[in-house]
mmCIF file of N, CA, C and O in Angstrom:
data_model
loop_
_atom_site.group_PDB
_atom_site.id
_atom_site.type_symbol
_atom_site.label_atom_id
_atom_site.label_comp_id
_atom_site.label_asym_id
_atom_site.label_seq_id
_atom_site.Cartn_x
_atom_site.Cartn_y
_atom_site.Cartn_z
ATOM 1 N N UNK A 205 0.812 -1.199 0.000
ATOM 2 C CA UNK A 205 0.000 0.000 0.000
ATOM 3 C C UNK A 205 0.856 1.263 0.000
ATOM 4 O O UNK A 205 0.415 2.373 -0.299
ATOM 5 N N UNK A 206 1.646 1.102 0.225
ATOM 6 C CA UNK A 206 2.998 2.330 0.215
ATOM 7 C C UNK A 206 3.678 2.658 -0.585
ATOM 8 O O UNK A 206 4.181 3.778 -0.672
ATOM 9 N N UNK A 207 3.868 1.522 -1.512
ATOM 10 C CA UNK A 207 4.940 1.358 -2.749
ATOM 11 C C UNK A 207 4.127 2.320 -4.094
ATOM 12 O O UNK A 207 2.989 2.170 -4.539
ATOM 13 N N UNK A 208 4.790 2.940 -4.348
ATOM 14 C CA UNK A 208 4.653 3.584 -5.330
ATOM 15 C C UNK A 208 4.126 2.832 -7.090
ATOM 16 O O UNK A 208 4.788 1.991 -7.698
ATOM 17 N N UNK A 209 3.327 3.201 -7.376
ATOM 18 C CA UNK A 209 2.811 2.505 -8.657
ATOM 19 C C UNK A 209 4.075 2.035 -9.871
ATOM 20 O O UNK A 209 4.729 3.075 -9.945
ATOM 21 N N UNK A 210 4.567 1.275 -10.593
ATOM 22 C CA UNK A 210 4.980 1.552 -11.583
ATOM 23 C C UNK A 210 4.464 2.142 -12.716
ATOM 24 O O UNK A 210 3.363 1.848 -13.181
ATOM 25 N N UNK A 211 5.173 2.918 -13.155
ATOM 26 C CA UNK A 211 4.407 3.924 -14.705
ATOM 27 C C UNK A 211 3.705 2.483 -15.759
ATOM 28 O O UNK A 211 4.236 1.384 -15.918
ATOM 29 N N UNK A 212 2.937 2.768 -16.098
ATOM 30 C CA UNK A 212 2.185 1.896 -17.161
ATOM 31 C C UNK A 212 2.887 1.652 -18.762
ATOM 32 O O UNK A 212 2.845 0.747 -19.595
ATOM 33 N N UNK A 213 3.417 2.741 -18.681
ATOM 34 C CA UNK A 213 4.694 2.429 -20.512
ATOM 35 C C UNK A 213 5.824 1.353 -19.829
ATOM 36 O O UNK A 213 6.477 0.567 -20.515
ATOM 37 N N UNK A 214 5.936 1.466 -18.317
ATOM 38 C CA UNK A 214 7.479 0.168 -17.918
ATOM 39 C C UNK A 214 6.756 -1.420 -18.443
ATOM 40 O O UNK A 214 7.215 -2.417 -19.000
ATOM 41 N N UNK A 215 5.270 -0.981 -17.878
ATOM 42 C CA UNK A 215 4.746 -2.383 -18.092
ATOM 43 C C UNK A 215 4.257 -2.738 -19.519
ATOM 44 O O UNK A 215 4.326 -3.857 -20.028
ATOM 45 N N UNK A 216 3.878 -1.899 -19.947
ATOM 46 C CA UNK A 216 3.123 -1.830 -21.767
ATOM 47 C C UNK A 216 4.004 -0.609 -22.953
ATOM 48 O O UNK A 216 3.132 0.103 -23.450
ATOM 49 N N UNK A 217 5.045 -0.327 -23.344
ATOM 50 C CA UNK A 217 5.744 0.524 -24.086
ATOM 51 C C UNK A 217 5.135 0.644 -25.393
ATOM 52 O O UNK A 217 4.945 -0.198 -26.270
ATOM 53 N N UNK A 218 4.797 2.222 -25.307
ATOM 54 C CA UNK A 218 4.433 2.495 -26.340
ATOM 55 C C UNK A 218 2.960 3.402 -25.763
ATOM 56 O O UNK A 218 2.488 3.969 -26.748
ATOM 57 N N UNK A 219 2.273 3.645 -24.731
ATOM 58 C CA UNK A 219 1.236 3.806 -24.308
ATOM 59 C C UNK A 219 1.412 5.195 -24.202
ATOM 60 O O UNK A 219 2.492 5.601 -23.773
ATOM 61 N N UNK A 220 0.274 6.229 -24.613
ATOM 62 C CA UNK A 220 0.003 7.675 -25.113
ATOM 63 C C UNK A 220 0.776 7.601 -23.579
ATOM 64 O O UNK A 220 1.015 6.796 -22.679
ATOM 65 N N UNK A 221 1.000 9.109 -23.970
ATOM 66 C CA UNK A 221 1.398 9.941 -22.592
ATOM 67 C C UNK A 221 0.184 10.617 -21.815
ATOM 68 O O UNK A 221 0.193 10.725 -20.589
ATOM 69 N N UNK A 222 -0.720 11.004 -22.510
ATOM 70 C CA UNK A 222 -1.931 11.145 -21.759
ATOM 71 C C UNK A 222 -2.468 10.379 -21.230
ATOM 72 O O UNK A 222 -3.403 10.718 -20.505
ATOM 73 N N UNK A 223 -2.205 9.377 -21.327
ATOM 74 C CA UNK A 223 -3.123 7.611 -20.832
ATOM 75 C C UNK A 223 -2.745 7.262 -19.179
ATOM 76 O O UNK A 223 -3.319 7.098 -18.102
ATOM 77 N N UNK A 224 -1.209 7.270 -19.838
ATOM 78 C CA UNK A 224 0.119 7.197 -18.815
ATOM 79 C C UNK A 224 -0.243 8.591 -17.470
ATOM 80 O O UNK A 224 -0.006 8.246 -16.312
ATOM 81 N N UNK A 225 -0.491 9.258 -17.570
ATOM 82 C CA UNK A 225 -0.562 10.858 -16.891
ATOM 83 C C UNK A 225 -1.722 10.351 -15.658
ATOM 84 O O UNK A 225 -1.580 10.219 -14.442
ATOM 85 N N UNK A 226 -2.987 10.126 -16.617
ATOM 86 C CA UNK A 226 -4.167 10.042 -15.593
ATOM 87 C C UNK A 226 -4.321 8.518 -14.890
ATOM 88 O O UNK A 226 -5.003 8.446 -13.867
ATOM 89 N N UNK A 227 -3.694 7.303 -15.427
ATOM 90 C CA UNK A 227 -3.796 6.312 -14.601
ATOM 91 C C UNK A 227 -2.747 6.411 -13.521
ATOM 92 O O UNK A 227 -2.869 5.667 -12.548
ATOM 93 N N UNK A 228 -1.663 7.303 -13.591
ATOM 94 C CA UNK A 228 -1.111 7.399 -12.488
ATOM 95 C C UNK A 228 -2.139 8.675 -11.439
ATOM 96 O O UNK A 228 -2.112 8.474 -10.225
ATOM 97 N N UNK A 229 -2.619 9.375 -11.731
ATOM 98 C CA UNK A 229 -3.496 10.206 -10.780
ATOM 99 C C UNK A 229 -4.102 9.227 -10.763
ATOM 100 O O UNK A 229 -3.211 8.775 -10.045
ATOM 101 N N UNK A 230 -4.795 8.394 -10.856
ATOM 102 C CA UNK A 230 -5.833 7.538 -10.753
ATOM 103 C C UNK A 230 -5.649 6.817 -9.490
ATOM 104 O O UNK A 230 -6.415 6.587 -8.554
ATOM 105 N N UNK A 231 -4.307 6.496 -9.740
ATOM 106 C CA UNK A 231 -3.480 5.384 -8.468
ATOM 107 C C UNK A 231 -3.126 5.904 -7.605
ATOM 108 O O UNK A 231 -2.579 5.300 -6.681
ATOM 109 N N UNK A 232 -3.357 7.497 -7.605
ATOM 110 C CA UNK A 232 -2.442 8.451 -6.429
ATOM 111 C C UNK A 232 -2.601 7.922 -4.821
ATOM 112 O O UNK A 232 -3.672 7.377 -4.557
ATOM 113 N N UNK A 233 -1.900 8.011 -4.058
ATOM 114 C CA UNK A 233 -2.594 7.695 -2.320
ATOM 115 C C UNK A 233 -3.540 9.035 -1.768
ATOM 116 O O UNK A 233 -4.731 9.033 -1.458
ATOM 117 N N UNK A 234 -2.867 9.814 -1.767
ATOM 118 C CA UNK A 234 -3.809 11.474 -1.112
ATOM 119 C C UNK A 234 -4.871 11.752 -2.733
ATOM 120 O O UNK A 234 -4.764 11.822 -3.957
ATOM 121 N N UNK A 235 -5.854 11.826 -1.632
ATOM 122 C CA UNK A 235 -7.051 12.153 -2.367
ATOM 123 C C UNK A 235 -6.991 13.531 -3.462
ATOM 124 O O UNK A 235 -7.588 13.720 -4.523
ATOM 125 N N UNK A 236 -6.183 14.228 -2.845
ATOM 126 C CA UNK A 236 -6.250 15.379 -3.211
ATOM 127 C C UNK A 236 -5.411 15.678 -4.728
ATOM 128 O O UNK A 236 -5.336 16.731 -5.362
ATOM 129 N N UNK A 237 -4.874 14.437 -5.004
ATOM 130 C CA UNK A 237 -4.017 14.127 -6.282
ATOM 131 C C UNK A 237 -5.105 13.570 -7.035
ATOM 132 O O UNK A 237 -5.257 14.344 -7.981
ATOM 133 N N UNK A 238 -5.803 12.795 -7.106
ATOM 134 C CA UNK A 238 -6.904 12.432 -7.704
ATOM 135 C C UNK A 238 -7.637 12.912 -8.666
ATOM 136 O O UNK A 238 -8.005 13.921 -8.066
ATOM 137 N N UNK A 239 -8.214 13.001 -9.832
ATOM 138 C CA UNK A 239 -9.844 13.427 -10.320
ATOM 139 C C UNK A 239 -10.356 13.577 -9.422
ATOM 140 O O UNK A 239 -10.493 12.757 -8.515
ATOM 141 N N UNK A 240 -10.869 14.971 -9.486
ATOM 142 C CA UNK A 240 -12.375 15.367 -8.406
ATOM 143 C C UNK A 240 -13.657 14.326 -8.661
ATOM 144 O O UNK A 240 -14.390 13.854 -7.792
ATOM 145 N N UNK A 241 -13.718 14.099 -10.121
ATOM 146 C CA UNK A 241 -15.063 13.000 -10.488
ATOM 147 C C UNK A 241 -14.429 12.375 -11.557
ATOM 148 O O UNK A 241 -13.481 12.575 -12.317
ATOM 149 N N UNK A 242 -15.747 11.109 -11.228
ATOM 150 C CA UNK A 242 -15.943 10.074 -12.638
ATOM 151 C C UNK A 242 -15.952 11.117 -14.066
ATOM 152 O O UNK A 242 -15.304 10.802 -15.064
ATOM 153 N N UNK A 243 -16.683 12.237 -14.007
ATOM 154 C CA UNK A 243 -17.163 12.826 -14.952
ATOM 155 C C UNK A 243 -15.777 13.380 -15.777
ATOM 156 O O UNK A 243 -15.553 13.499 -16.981
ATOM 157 N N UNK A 244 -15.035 13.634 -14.693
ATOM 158 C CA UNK A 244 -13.397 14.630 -15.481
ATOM 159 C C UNK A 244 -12.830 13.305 -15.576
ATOM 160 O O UNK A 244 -12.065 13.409 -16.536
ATOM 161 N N UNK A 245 -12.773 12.425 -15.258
ATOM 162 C CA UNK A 245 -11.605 10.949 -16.415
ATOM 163 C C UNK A 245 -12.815 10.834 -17.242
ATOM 164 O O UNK A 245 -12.235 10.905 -18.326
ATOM 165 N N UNK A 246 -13.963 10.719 -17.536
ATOM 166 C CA UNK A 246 -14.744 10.558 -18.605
ATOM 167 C C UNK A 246 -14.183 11.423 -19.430
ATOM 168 O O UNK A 246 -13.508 11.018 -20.377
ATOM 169 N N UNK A 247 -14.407 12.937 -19.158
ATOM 170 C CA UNK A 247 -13.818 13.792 -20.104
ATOM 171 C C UNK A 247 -12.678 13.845 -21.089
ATOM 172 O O UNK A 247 -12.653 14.125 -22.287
ATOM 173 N N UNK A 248 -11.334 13.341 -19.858
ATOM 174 C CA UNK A 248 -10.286 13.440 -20.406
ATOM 175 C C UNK A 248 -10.279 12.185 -21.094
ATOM 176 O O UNK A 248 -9.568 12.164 -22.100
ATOM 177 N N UNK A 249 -10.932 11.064 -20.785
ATOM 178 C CA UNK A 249 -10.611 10.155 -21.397
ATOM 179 C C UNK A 249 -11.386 10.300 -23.221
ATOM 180 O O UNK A 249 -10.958 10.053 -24.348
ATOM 181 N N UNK A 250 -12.230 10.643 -22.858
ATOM 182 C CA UNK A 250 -12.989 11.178 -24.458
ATOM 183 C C UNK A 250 -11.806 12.013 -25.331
ATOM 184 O O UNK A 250 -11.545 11.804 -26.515
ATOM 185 N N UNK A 251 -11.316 12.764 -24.671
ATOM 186 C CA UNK A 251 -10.183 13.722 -25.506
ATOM 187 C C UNK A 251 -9.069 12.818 -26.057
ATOM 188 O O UNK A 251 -8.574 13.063 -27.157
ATOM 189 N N UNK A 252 -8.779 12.069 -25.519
ATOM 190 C CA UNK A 252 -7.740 11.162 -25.156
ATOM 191 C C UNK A 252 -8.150 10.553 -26.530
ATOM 192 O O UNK A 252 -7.549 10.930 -27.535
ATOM 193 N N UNK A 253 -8.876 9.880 -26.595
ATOM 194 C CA UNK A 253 -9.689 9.100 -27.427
ATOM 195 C C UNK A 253 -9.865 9.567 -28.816
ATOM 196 O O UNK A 253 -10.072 8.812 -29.766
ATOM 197 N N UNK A 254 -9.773 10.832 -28.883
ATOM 198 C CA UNK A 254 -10.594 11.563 -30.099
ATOM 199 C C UNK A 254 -9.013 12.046 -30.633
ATOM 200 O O UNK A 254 -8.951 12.338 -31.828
ATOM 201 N N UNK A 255 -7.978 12.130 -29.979
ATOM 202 C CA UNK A 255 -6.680 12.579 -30.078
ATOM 203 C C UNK A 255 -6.200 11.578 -31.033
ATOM 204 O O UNK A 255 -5.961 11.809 -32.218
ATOM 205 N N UNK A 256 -6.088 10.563 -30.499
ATOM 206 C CA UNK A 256 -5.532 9.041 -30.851
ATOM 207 C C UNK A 256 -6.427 8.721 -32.302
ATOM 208 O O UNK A 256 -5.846 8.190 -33.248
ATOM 209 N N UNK A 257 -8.004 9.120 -32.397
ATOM 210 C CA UNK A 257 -8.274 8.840 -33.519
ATOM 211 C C UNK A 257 -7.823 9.046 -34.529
ATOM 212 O O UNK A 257 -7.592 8.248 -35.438
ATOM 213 N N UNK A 258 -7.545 10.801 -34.450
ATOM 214 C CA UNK A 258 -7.307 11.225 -35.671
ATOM 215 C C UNK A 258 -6.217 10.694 -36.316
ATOM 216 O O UNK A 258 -5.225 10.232 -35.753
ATOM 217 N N UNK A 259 -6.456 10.778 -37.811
ATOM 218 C CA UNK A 259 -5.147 9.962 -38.926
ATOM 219 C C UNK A 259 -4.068 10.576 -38.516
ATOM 220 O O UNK A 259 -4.218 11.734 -38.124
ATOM 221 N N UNK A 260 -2.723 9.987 -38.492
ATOM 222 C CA UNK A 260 -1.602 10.484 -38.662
ATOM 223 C C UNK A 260 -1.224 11.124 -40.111
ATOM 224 O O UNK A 260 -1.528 10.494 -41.123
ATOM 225 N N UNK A 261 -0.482 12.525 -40.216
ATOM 226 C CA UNK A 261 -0.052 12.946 -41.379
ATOM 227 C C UNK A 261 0.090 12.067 -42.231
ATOM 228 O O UNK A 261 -0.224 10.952 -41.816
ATOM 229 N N UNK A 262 0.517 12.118 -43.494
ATOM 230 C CA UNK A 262 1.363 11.222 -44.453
ATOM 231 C C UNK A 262 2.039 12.489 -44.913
ATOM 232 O O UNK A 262 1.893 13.710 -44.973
ATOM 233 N N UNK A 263 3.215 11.078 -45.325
ATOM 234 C CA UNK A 263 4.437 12.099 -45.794
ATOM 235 C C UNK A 263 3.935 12.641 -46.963
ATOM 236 O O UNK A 263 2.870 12.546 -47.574
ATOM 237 N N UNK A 264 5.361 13.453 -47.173
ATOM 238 C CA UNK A 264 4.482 13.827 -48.635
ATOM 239 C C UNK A 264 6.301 14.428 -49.247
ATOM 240 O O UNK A 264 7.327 14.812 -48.685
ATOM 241 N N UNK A 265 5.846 14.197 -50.688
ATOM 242 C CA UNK A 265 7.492 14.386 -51.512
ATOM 243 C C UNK A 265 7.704 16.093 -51.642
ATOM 244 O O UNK A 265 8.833 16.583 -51.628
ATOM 245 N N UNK A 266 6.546 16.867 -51.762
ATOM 246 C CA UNK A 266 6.868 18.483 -51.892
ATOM 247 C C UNK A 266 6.534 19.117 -50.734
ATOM 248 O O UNK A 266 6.372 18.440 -49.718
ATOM 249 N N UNK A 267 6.386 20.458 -50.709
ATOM 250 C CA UNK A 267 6.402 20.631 -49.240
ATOM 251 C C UNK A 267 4.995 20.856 -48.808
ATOM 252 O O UNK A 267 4.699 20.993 -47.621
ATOM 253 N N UNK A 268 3.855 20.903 -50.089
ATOM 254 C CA UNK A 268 2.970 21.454 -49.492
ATOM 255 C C UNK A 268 2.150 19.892 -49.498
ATOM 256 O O UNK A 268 0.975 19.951 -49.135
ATOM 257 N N UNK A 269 2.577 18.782 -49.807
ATOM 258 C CA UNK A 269 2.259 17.863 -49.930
ATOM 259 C C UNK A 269 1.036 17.401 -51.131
ATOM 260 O O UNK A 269 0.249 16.458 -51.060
ATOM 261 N N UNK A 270 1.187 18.368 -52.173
ATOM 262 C CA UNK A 270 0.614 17.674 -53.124
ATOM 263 C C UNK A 270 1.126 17.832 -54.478
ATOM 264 O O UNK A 270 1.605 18.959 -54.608
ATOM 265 N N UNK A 271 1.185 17.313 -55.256
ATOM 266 C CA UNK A 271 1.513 17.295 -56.797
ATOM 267 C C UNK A 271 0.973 17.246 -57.936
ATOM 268 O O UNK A 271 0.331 16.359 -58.499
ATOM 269 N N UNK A 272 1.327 18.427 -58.283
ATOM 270 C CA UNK A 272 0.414 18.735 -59.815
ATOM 271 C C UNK A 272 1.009 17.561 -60.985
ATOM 272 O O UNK A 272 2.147 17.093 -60.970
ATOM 273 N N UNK A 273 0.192 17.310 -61.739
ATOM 274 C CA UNK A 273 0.513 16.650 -62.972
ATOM 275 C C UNK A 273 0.306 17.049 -64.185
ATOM 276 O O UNK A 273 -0.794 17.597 -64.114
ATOM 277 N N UNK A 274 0.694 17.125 -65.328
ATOM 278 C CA UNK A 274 0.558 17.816 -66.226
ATOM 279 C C UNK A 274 0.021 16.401 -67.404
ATOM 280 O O UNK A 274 0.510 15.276 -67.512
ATOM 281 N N UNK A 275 -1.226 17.076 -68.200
ATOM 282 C CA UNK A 275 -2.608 16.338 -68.699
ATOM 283 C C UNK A 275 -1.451 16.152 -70.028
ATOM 284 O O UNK A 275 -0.692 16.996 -70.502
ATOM 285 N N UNK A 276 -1.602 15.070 -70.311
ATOM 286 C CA UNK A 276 -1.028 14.454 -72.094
ATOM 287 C C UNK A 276 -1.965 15.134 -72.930
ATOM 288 O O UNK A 276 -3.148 14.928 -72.658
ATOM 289 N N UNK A 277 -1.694 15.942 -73.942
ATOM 290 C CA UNK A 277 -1.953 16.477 -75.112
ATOM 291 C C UNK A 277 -3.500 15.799 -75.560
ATOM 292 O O UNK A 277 -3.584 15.062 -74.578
ATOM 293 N N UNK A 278 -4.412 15.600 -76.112
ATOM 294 C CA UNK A 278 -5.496 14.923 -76.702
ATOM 295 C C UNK A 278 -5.538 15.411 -77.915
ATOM 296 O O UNK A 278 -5.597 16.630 -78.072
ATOM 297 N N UNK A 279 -5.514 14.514 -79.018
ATOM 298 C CA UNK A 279 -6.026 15.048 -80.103
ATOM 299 C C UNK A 279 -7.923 14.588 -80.114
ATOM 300 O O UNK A 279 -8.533 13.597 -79.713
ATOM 301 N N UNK A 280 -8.290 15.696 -80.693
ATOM 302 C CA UNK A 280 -9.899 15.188 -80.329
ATOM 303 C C UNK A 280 -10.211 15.477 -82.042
ATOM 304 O O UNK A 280 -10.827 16.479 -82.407
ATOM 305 N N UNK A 281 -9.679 14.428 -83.017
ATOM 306 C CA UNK A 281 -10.000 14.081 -84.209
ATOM 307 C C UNK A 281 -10.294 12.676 -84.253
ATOM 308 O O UNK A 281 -11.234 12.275 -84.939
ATOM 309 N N UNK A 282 -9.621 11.940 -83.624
ATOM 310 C CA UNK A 282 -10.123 10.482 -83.346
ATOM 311 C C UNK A 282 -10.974 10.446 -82.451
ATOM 312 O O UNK A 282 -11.235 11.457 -81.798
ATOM 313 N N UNK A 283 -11.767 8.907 -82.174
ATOM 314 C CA UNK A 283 -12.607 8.655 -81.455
ATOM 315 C C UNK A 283 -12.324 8.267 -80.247
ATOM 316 O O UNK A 283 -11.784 7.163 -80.319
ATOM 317 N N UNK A 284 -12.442 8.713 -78.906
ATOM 318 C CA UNK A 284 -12.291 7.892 -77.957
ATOM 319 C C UNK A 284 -12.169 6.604 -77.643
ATOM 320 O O UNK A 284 -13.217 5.997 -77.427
ATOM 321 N N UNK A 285 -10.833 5.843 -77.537
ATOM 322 C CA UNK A 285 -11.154 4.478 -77.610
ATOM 323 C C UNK A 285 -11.722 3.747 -75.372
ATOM 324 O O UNK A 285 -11.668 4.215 -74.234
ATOM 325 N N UNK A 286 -11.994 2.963 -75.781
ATOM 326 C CA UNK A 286 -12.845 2.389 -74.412
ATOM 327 C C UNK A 286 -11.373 1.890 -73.273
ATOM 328 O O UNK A 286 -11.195 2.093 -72.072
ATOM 329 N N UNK A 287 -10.515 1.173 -74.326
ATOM 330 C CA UNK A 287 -9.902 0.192 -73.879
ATOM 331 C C UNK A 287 -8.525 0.870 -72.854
ATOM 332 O O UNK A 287 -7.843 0.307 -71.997
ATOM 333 N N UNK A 288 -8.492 2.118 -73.310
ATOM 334 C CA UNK A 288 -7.443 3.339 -73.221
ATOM 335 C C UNK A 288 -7.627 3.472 -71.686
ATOM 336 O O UNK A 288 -8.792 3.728 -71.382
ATOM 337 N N UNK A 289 -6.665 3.349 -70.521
ATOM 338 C CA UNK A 289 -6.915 3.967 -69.056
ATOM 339 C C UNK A 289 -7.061 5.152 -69.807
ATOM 340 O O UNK A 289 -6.960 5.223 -71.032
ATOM 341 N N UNK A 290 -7.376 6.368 -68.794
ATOM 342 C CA UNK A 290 -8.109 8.132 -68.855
ATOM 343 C C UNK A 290 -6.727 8.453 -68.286
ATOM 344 O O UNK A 290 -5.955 7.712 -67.677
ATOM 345 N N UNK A 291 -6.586 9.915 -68.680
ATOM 346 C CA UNK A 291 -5.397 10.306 -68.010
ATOM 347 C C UNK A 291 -5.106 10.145 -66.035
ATOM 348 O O UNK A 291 -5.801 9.501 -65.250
ATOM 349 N N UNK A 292 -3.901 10.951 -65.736
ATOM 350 C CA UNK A 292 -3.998 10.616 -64.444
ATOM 351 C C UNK A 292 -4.938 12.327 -64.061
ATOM 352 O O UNK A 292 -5.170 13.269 -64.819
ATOM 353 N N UNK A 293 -5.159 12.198 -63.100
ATOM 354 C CA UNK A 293 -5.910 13.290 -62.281
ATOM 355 C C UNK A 293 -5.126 14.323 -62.085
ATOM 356 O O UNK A 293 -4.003 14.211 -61.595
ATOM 357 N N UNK A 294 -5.727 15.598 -62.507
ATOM 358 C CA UNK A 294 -4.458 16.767 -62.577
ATOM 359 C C UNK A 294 -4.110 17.110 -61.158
ATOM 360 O O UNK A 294 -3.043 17.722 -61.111
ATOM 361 N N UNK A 295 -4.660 16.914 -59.998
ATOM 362 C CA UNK A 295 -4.303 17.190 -58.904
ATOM 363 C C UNK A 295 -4.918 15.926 -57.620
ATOM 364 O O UNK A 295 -5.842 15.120 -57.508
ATOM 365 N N UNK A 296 -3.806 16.374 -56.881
ATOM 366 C CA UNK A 296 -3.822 14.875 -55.826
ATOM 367 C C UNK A 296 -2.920 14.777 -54.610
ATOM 368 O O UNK A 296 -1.994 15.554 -54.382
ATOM 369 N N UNK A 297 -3.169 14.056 -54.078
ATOM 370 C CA UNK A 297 -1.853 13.807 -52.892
ATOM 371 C C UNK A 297 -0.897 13.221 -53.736
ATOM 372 O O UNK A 297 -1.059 12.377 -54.618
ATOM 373 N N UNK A 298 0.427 13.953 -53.227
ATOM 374 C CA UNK A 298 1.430 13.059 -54.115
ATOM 375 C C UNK A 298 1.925 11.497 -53.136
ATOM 376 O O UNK A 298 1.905 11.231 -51.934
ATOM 377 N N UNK A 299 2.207 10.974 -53.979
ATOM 378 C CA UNK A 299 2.305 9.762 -53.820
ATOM 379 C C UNK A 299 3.499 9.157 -53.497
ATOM 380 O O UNK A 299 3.611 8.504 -54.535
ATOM 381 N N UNK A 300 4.605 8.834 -52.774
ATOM 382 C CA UNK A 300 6.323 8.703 -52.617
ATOM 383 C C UNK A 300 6.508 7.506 -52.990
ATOM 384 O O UNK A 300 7.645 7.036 -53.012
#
């Protein structure tokens, strides 16, 4: 009952730092280290949650991370053939 908690990344590596933060208040001995309520680890844990959702960046080869392409010429005297892929898309995430 005295011994101090071990941090939760010694036991599981790799675990948010926000995760890590409030299960140690969680475990505190003096009350007064604690969440006041269920309602504020609900909270933080929702944030927590909604943090972790979001996608991570992707890289990207230019700086603003996208790449223009420049459209192949068309002659529009022939007929469209079916069999032909369509050009590529003049704008896009670039791709590495």
């Amino acid at each position: 009952m005295t011994a101090i908690p071990a941090a939760p990344s010694a036991l599981r590596p790799g675990i948010p730092d926000g995760l890590e933060v409030l299960v140690l208040e969680l475990l505190a001995k003096a009350a007064g280290e604690r969440p006041p309520s269920a309602e504020v680890v609900a909270a933080r844990l929702r944030s927590l949650s909604q943090r972790l959702a979001a996608p991570p960046p992707t890289p990207s080869c230019s700086p603003s991370g996208w790449r223009r392409y420049r459209l192949p010429a068309v002659k529009r005297a022939t007929p469209a053939r079916r069999d032909l892929p369509g050009p590529p898309e003049p704008w896009g995430p670039a791709r590495c």
